[in-house]
Tab-separated table of C-alpha atoms and ligand atoms in Angstrom:
chain	number	residue	atom	x	y	z
A	1	MET	CA	31.100	6.186	14.433
A	2	ALA	CA	32.192	6.331	10.777
A	3	LEU	CA	29.746	5.124	8.144
A	4	THR	CA	30.765	2.286	5.857
A	5	ALA	CA	30.612	2.708	2.075
A	6	HIS	CA	27.672	0.314	2.089
A	7	GLU	CA	25.766	2.401	4.624
A	8	ILE	CA	26.354	5.557	2.603
A	9	ALA	CA	25.250	3.854	-0.633
A	10	SER	CA	22.153	2.518	1.121
A	11	PHE	CA	21.315	5.986	2.473
A	12	VAL	CA	21.647	7.554	-0.983
A	13	LYS	CA	19.525	4.858	-2.604
A	14	TRP	CA	16.748	4.526	-0.037
A	15	ARG	CA	16.594	7.778	1.901
A	16	LEU	CA	17.264	10.581	-0.588
A	17	THR	CA	13.961	11.442	-2.224
A	18	PRO	CA	15.405	12.825	-5.516
A	19	VAL	CA	17.259	9.533	-6.016
A	20	ARG	CA	14.047	7.625	-5.394
A	21	TYR	CA	12.279	9.852	-7.897
A	22	MET	CA	14.893	9.090	-10.548
A	23	GLY	CA	14.005	5.400	-10.264
A	24	ARG	CA	11.030	6.393	-12.408
A	25	MET	CA	13.219	7.142	-15.445
A	26	ARG	CA	13.541	3.486	-16.443
A	27	TYR	CA	9.771	3.280	-16.905
A	28	ILE	CA	9.285	6.487	-18.918
A	29	ARG	CA	7.717	5.931	-22.381
A	30	PRO	CA	6.416	8.348	-25.032
A	31	HIS	CA	2.867	8.288	-23.619
A	32	HIS	CA	4.200	9.935	-20.443
A	33	LEU	CA	4.399	13.179	-22.432
A	34	PHE	CA	0.654	13.271	-21.826
A	35	LYS	CA	-0.922	13.280	-18.392
A	36	ALA	CA	-3.058	10.314	-17.400
A	37	PRO	CA	-6.810	11.079	-17.443
A	38	ARG	CA	-8.181	12.460	-14.174
A	39	PRO	CA	-10.380	10.204	-12.013
A	40	GLN	CA	-14.069	10.132	-12.934
A	41	SER	CA	-15.704	7.913	-10.315
A	42	PRO	CA	-16.967	9.286	-6.982
A	43	VAL	CA	-14.455	7.208	-4.993
A	44	GLY	CA	-11.552	8.031	-7.335
A	45	LEU	CA	-12.388	11.725	-7.067
A	46	GLU	CA	-12.618	11.535	-3.300
A	47	VAL	CA	-9.189	9.916	-3.009
A	48	GLU	CA	-7.826	12.476	-5.467
A	49	GLN	CA	-9.203	15.335	-3.390
A	50	HIS	CA	-8.634	14.189	0.197
A	51	GLY	CA	-6.124	11.350	-0.165
A	52	TYR	CA	-8.494	8.738	1.274
A	53	ALA	CA	-12.013	7.291	1.097
A	54	THR	CA	-14.056	4.579	2.747
A	55	GLY	CA	-13.210	1.234	1.158
A	56	PRO	CA	-15.336	-1.801	0.282
A	57	VAL	CA	-16.632	-4.222	2.906
A	58	ARG	CA	-16.469	-8.007	2.856
A	59	THR	CA	-18.882	-10.034	4.996
A	60	GLY	CA	-20.251	-13.567	5.165
A	61	ALA	CA	-18.715	-16.336	3.095
A	62	GLU	CA	-16.252	-14.045	1.301
A	63	LEU	CA	-14.810	-12.739	4.559
A	64	GLU	CA	-14.696	-16.236	6.054
A	65	GLU	CA	-12.738	-17.469	3.071
A	66	LEU	CA	-10.195	-14.663	3.425
A	67	LYS	CA	-9.807	-15.387	7.123
A	68	GLN	CA	-9.633	-19.148	6.685
A	69	THR	CA	-6.986	-18.854	4.005
A	70	PHE	CA	-4.672	-16.471	5.827
A	71	LEU	CA	-5.223	-16.523	9.592
A	72	PRO	CA	-3.942	-20.106	9.986
A	73	ARG	CA	-0.641	-18.886	8.487
A	74	SER	CA	-0.058	-16.586	11.451
A	75	PRO	CA	3.477	-17.131	12.716
A	76	GLU	CA	3.942	-18.449	16.256
A	77	ARG	CA	6.840	-16.152	16.955
A	78	LYS	CA	8.600	-13.188	15.479
A	79	PRO	CA	11.481	-14.086	13.162
A	80	ASP	CA	14.870	-13.049	14.583
A	81	GLY	CA	16.155	-9.723	13.302
A	82	LEU	CA	12.843	-8.694	11.686
A	83	LYS	CA	13.089	-4.978	10.851
A	84	ALA	CA	9.447	-4.324	9.944
A	85	PRO	CA	6.682	-4.698	12.551
A	86	PHE	CA	4.997	-7.261	10.279
A	87	VAL	CA	5.500	-10.218	7.959
A	88	ASN	CA	3.611	-10.912	4.725
A	89	LEU	CA	1.477	-14.061	4.681
A	90	SER	CA	0.713	-14.169	0.921
A	91	ARG	CA	2.620	-16.638	-1.288
A	92	SER	CA	3.061	-17.638	-4.951
A	93	GLU	CA	0.422	-20.354	-4.567
A	94	ASP	CA	-2.185	-17.659	-3.827
A	95	PHE	CA	-2.187	-16.412	-7.408
A	96	THR	CA	-5.112	-18.465	-8.687
A	97	VAL	CA	-8.645	-17.579	-9.817
A	98	ASP	CA	-10.265	-19.079	-6.741
A	99	ASN	CA	-8.009	-17.463	-4.181
A	100	PRO	CA	-9.911	-14.913	-2.052
A	101	LEU	CA	-7.063	-12.357	-2.112
A	102	CYS	CA	-7.017	-12.343	-5.931
A	103	ARG	CA	-10.802	-12.252	-6.072
A	104	LEU	CA	-10.802	-9.215	-3.799
A	105	ALA	CA	-8.007	-7.415	-5.650
A	106	PHE	CA	-9.641	-7.890	-9.063
A	107	SER	CA	-13.216	-7.282	-7.905
A	108	ARG	CA	-15.155	-4.328	-9.283
A	109	GLU	CA	-15.098	-2.614	-5.891
A	110	VAL	CA	-11.311	-2.694	-5.741
A	111	PHE	CA	-9.827	-2.934	-9.212
A	112	ASP	CA	-12.204	-0.531	-10.951
A	113	VAL	CA	-11.464	2.165	-8.374
A	114	ALA	CA	-7.719	1.678	-8.911
A	115	LEU	CA	-8.149	1.812	-12.704
A	116	ASP	CA	-10.056	5.053	-12.355
A	117	TYR	CA	-7.683	6.643	-9.833
A	118	PHE	CA	-4.715	6.156	-12.171
A	119	GLY	CA	-6.620	6.974	-15.348
A	120	GLY	CA	-5.969	3.433	-16.575
A	121	ARG	CA	-2.186	3.773	-16.266
A	122	LEU	CA	-1.222	1.652	-13.306
A	123	ARG	CA	1.042	-1.142	-12.071
A	124	LEU	CA	0.303	-3.703	-9.418
A	125	ASP	CA	2.891	-3.105	-6.687
A	126	SER	CA	1.939	-5.753	-4.151
A	127	LEU	CA	-0.768	-8.154	-2.999
A	128	GLN	CA	-0.042	-8.718	0.650
A	129	VAL	CA	-1.634	-9.895	3.865
A	130	LEU	CA	0.365	-8.318	6.661
A	131	TYR	CA	0.557	-9.967	10.051
A	132	SER	CA	1.674	-7.359	12.578
A	133	PHE	CA	3.285	-8.504	15.794
A	134	PRO	CA	2.340	-7.005	19.144
A	135	ASP	CA	4.595	-4.083	19.974
A	136	ASP	CA	7.854	-4.794	21.742
A	137	GLY	CA	8.142	-1.175	22.834
A	138	VAL	CA	10.662	-0.238	20.120
A	139	MET	CA	9.045	1.809	17.341
A	140	LYS	CA	9.894	0.399	13.913
A	141	GLU	CA	10.048	2.542	10.770
A	142	SER	CA	6.451	2.279	9.523
A	143	GLN	CA	5.117	2.720	13.080
A	144	LYS	CA	6.323	6.322	12.906
A	145	TRP	CA	4.700	8.977	10.725
A	146	HIS	CA	5.890	8.698	7.124
A	147	LEU	CA	4.983	8.885	3.449
A	148	ASP	CA	5.580	5.896	1.177
A	149	TYR	CA	7.987	6.639	-1.630
A	150	GLY	CA	7.081	3.874	-4.080
A	151	ASP	CA	5.672	6.524	-6.417
A	152	SER	CA	4.313	10.066	-6.400
A	153	ARG	CA	0.808	8.620	-6.668
A	154	SER	CA	-0.004	5.339	-5.002
A	155	LEU	CA	-3.091	3.541	-3.736
A	156	HIS	CA	-3.627	1.068	-0.930
A	157	CYS	CA	-6.818	-0.790	-0.215
A	158	VAL	CA	-6.293	-1.806	3.421
A	159	MET	CA	-8.812	-4.396	4.644
A	160	TYR	CA	-8.604	-5.718	8.185
A	161	LEU	CA	-8.969	-9.466	8.716
A	162	THR	CA	-8.934	-9.073	12.495
A	163	ASP	CA	-11.164	-6.661	14.413
A	164	VAL	CA	-9.367	-3.384	14.997
A	165	VAL	CA	-11.806	-1.654	17.294
A	166	ASP	CA	-9.405	0.118	19.655
A	167	ASP	CA	-5.805	1.315	19.776
A	168	ALA	CA	-4.618	-2.069	21.045
A	169	GLY	CA	-5.659	-3.524	17.683
A	170	GLY	CA	-3.028	-1.413	15.873
A	171	PRO	CA	-5.192	0.794	13.622
A	172	PHE	CA	-3.986	2.546	10.495
A	173	VAL	CA	-3.710	6.274	11.311
A	174	PHE	CA	-3.253	9.186	8.890
A	175	ILE	CA	-3.715	12.883	8.192
A	176	ASP	CA	-5.384	13.940	4.952
A	177	LYS	CA	-3.723	15.189	1.775
A	178	GLN	CA	-4.044	18.912	2.593
A	179	ALA	CA	-2.576	18.500	6.080
A	180	SER	CA	0.193	16.323	4.640
A	181	LYS	CA	1.125	19.095	2.209
A	182	ARG	CA	1.664	21.397	5.201
A	183	VAL	CA	4.200	18.915	6.583
A	184	GLY	CA	5.983	18.772	3.212
A	185	ARG	CA	8.349	16.204	1.803
A	186	GLY	CA	11.979	17.099	2.414
A	187	LEU	CA	15.089	15.831	0.683
A	188	THR	CA	15.272	12.681	2.748
A	189	ILE	CA	12.572	10.165	3.513
A	190	ARG	CA	11.333	11.205	6.913
A	191	ARG	CA	10.136	9.220	9.912
A	192	ILE	CA	8.496	11.774	12.155
A	193	PRO	CA	7.850	11.422	15.902
A	194	ASP	CA	4.259	12.030	17.077
A	195	ASP	CA	4.809	15.358	18.827
A	196	GLN	CA	6.675	16.800	15.847
A	197	LEU	CA	3.957	15.699	13.397
A	198	VAL	CA	1.369	17.511	15.514
A	199	VAL	CA	3.353	20.743	15.255
A	200	GLU	CA	4.333	20.425	11.577
A	201	SER	CA	0.787	19.568	10.477
A	202	GLY	CA	-0.633	22.543	12.393
A	203	HIS	CA	-2.516	20.246	14.791
A	204	ALA	CA	-4.333	18.579	11.885
A	205	GLU	CA	-7.050	16.074	12.659
A	206	GLN	CA	-5.623	12.561	12.870
A	207	LYS	CA	-7.896	9.936	11.380
A	208	THR	CA	-7.774	6.558	13.055
A	209	ILE	CA	-9.304	3.688	11.115
A	210	TYR	CA	-11.143	1.461	13.536
A	211	GLY	CA	-13.168	-1.322	12.007
A	212	GLU	CA	-14.254	-4.898	12.226
A	213	ALA	CA	-12.724	-7.613	10.121
A	214	GLY	CA	-13.874	-7.099	6.532
A	215	SER	CA	-13.913	-3.293	6.618
A	216	SER	CA	-11.431	-1.317	4.555
A	217	VAL	CA	-10.052	2.096	3.684
A	218	TRP	CA	-8.640	3.573	0.496
A	219	ILE	CA	-5.528	5.639	1.075
A	220	ASP	CA	-2.890	7.231	-1.113
A	221	PRO	CA	0.161	6.559	1.086
A	222	ALA	CA	2.348	8.801	-1.086
A	223	ALA	CA	0.008	11.754	-0.439
A	224	CYS	CA	-1.021	11.221	3.201
A	225	TYR	CA	1.347	10.929	6.154
A	226	HIS	CA	0.470	7.777	8.049
A	227	TYR	CA	1.545	5.025	10.422
A	228	GLY	CA	0.097	1.730	11.616
A	229	SER	CA	0.645	-1.543	13.458
A	230	ARG	CA	1.250	-0.088	16.900
A	231	CYS	CA	-0.594	-3.119	18.224
A	232	LYS	CA	-0.893	-4.818	21.572
A	233	THR	CA	-2.693	-7.745	19.946
A	234	PRO	CA	-1.742	-9.202	16.529
A	235	ARG	CA	-3.308	-7.393	13.563
A	236	VAL	CA	-3.878	-9.003	10.164
A	237	ALA	CA	-4.703	-6.788	7.181
A	238	VAL	CA	-4.850	-7.153	3.411
A	239	PHE	CA	-2.795	-4.487	1.618
A	240	VAL	CA	-3.518	-4.323	-2.115
A	241	THR	CA	-1.177	-1.668	-3.536
A	242	PHE	CA	-1.164	-0.014	-6.953
A	243	ASN	CA	1.305	2.515	-8.368
A	244	SER	CA	1.317	4.466	-11.607
A	245	ASP	CA	2.952	2.916	-14.675
A	246	ALA	CA	6.114	4.929	-13.954
A	247	PRO	CA	6.733	4.142	-10.284
A	248	PHE	CA	9.905	5.024	-8.347
A	249	VAL	CA	10.475	1.407	-7.391
A	250	ALA	CA	9.790	-1.969	-8.992
A	251	PRO	CA	6.908	-4.098	-7.669
A	252	VAL	CA	7.698	-6.375	-4.728
A	253	PRO	CA	9.563	-9.593	-5.669
A	254	LEU	CA	6.480	-11.778	-5.055
A	255	VAL	CA	4.584	-9.831	-7.748
A	256	ARG	CA	7.574	-9.608	-10.091
A	257	ASP	CA	8.257	-13.331	-9.877
A	258	ASN	CA	4.611	-14.226	-10.517
A	259	ALA	CA	3.740	-11.464	-12.977
A	260	ALA	CA	2.591	-13.711	-15.842
A	261	LYS	CA	0.484	-15.832	-13.509
A	262	ILE	CA	-1.174	-12.799	-11.909
A	263	ALA	CA	-1.964	-11.255	-15.318
A	264	GLU	CA	-3.699	-14.490	-16.365
A	265	VAL	CA	-5.702	-14.581	-13.135
A	266	GLY	CA	-6.839	-10.989	-13.731
A	267	LYS	CA	-7.917	-11.766	-17.290
A	268	LYS	CA	-9.925	-14.792	-16.140
A	269	LEU	CA	-11.572	-12.997	-13.240
A	270	ARG	CA	-12.445	-9.961	-15.325
A	271	PRO	CA	-13.534	-11.099	-18.805
A	272	ASP	CA	-15.454	-7.806	-19.020
A	273	LEU	CA	-12.201	-5.830	-19.262
A	274	ASP	CA	-9.661	-5.535	-22.079
A	275	PRO	CA	-7.026	-8.261	-21.440
A	276	LYS	CA	-4.283	-5.756	-22.304
A	277	ILE	CA	-5.066	-3.939	-19.064
A	278	PHE	CA	-3.694	-6.904	-17.136
A	279	ASP	CA	-0.576	-7.172	-19.289
A	280	ARG	CA	0.215	-3.529	-18.597
A	281	LEU	CA	-0.728	-3.888	-14.924
A	282	LEU	CA	2.001	-6.496	-14.581
A	283	GLY	CA	4.543	-4.685	-16.728
A	284	PHE	CA	4.251	-6.586	-20.023
B	301	AKG	O1	1.185	-1.240	9.361
B	301	AKG	C1	0.482	-0.374	8.849
B	301	AKG	O2	-0.704	-0.226	9.113
B	301	AKG	C2	1.083	0.595	7.875
B	301	AKG	C3	2.264	0.042	7.161
B	301	AKG	C4	2.964	1.076	6.354
B	301	AKG	O3	2.610	2.217	6.357
B	301	AKG	C5	4.115	0.729	5.488
B	301	AKG	O4	4.564	-0.417	5.542
B	301	AKG	O5	4.596	1.615	4.759
B	302	FE2	FE1	3.550	3.373	4.731
């Protein structure tokens, strides 16, 4: 089968890693001549060293509010032609000071770790609540081993809103930064089958994040090979994602379209921080 011009263009743009990398050029400014400061906090250092760390926990009223806001938005059926194993449940109307997703993202336990990990030079990539559909037997892209190529340094806080206490719950699974370096990057963005990952990583330990609703993990998805959402029962998880201030790709449309609103929410929720941080976080 011959490829169409569109398919070739799409391959070059999305699958060739050097082309992805060049996406960074549009964000380069004079300050990029100097490296961002290294992390200083224990959690920032841990993520820097191993590519992951235990994340914050939400319980009680805060967890209930997260669940009550997002779980009722669970779709009844899978949209036709959906390529990803999940849909995002967050919307423009969520970007307010009393919304539990914003309160979590800008909390000390989340935002201060992100600030530290990027040495203060970071962009908000996405604020999502992913609803993953039970597996239909066909493995979708992010259900296979991969690295994210949004940036060379990236940070997810992944907090489950459903209990993920066994494999049926669709846990997030990864190998650490050192093992991921053994696998290497390649010229194209790779989606690696399980048996091959085992060999290429030198039988590295695979870390499976089981946890009750409200538990979370920090992960640099650009540094650690990972997969998730191989679920038998629906899984709902918050994904707060930060990139550096010179990412390979622009933030997701929901963040781009609401950038001014999100910056204002950040400033209101965190009067203890310099307001300029939030302007830069949203690309102003
Ligand atoms: O579904 C998950 O747990 C992981 C998703 C993921 O890795 C991605 O979308 O890049
Ligand atoms: Fe990923």
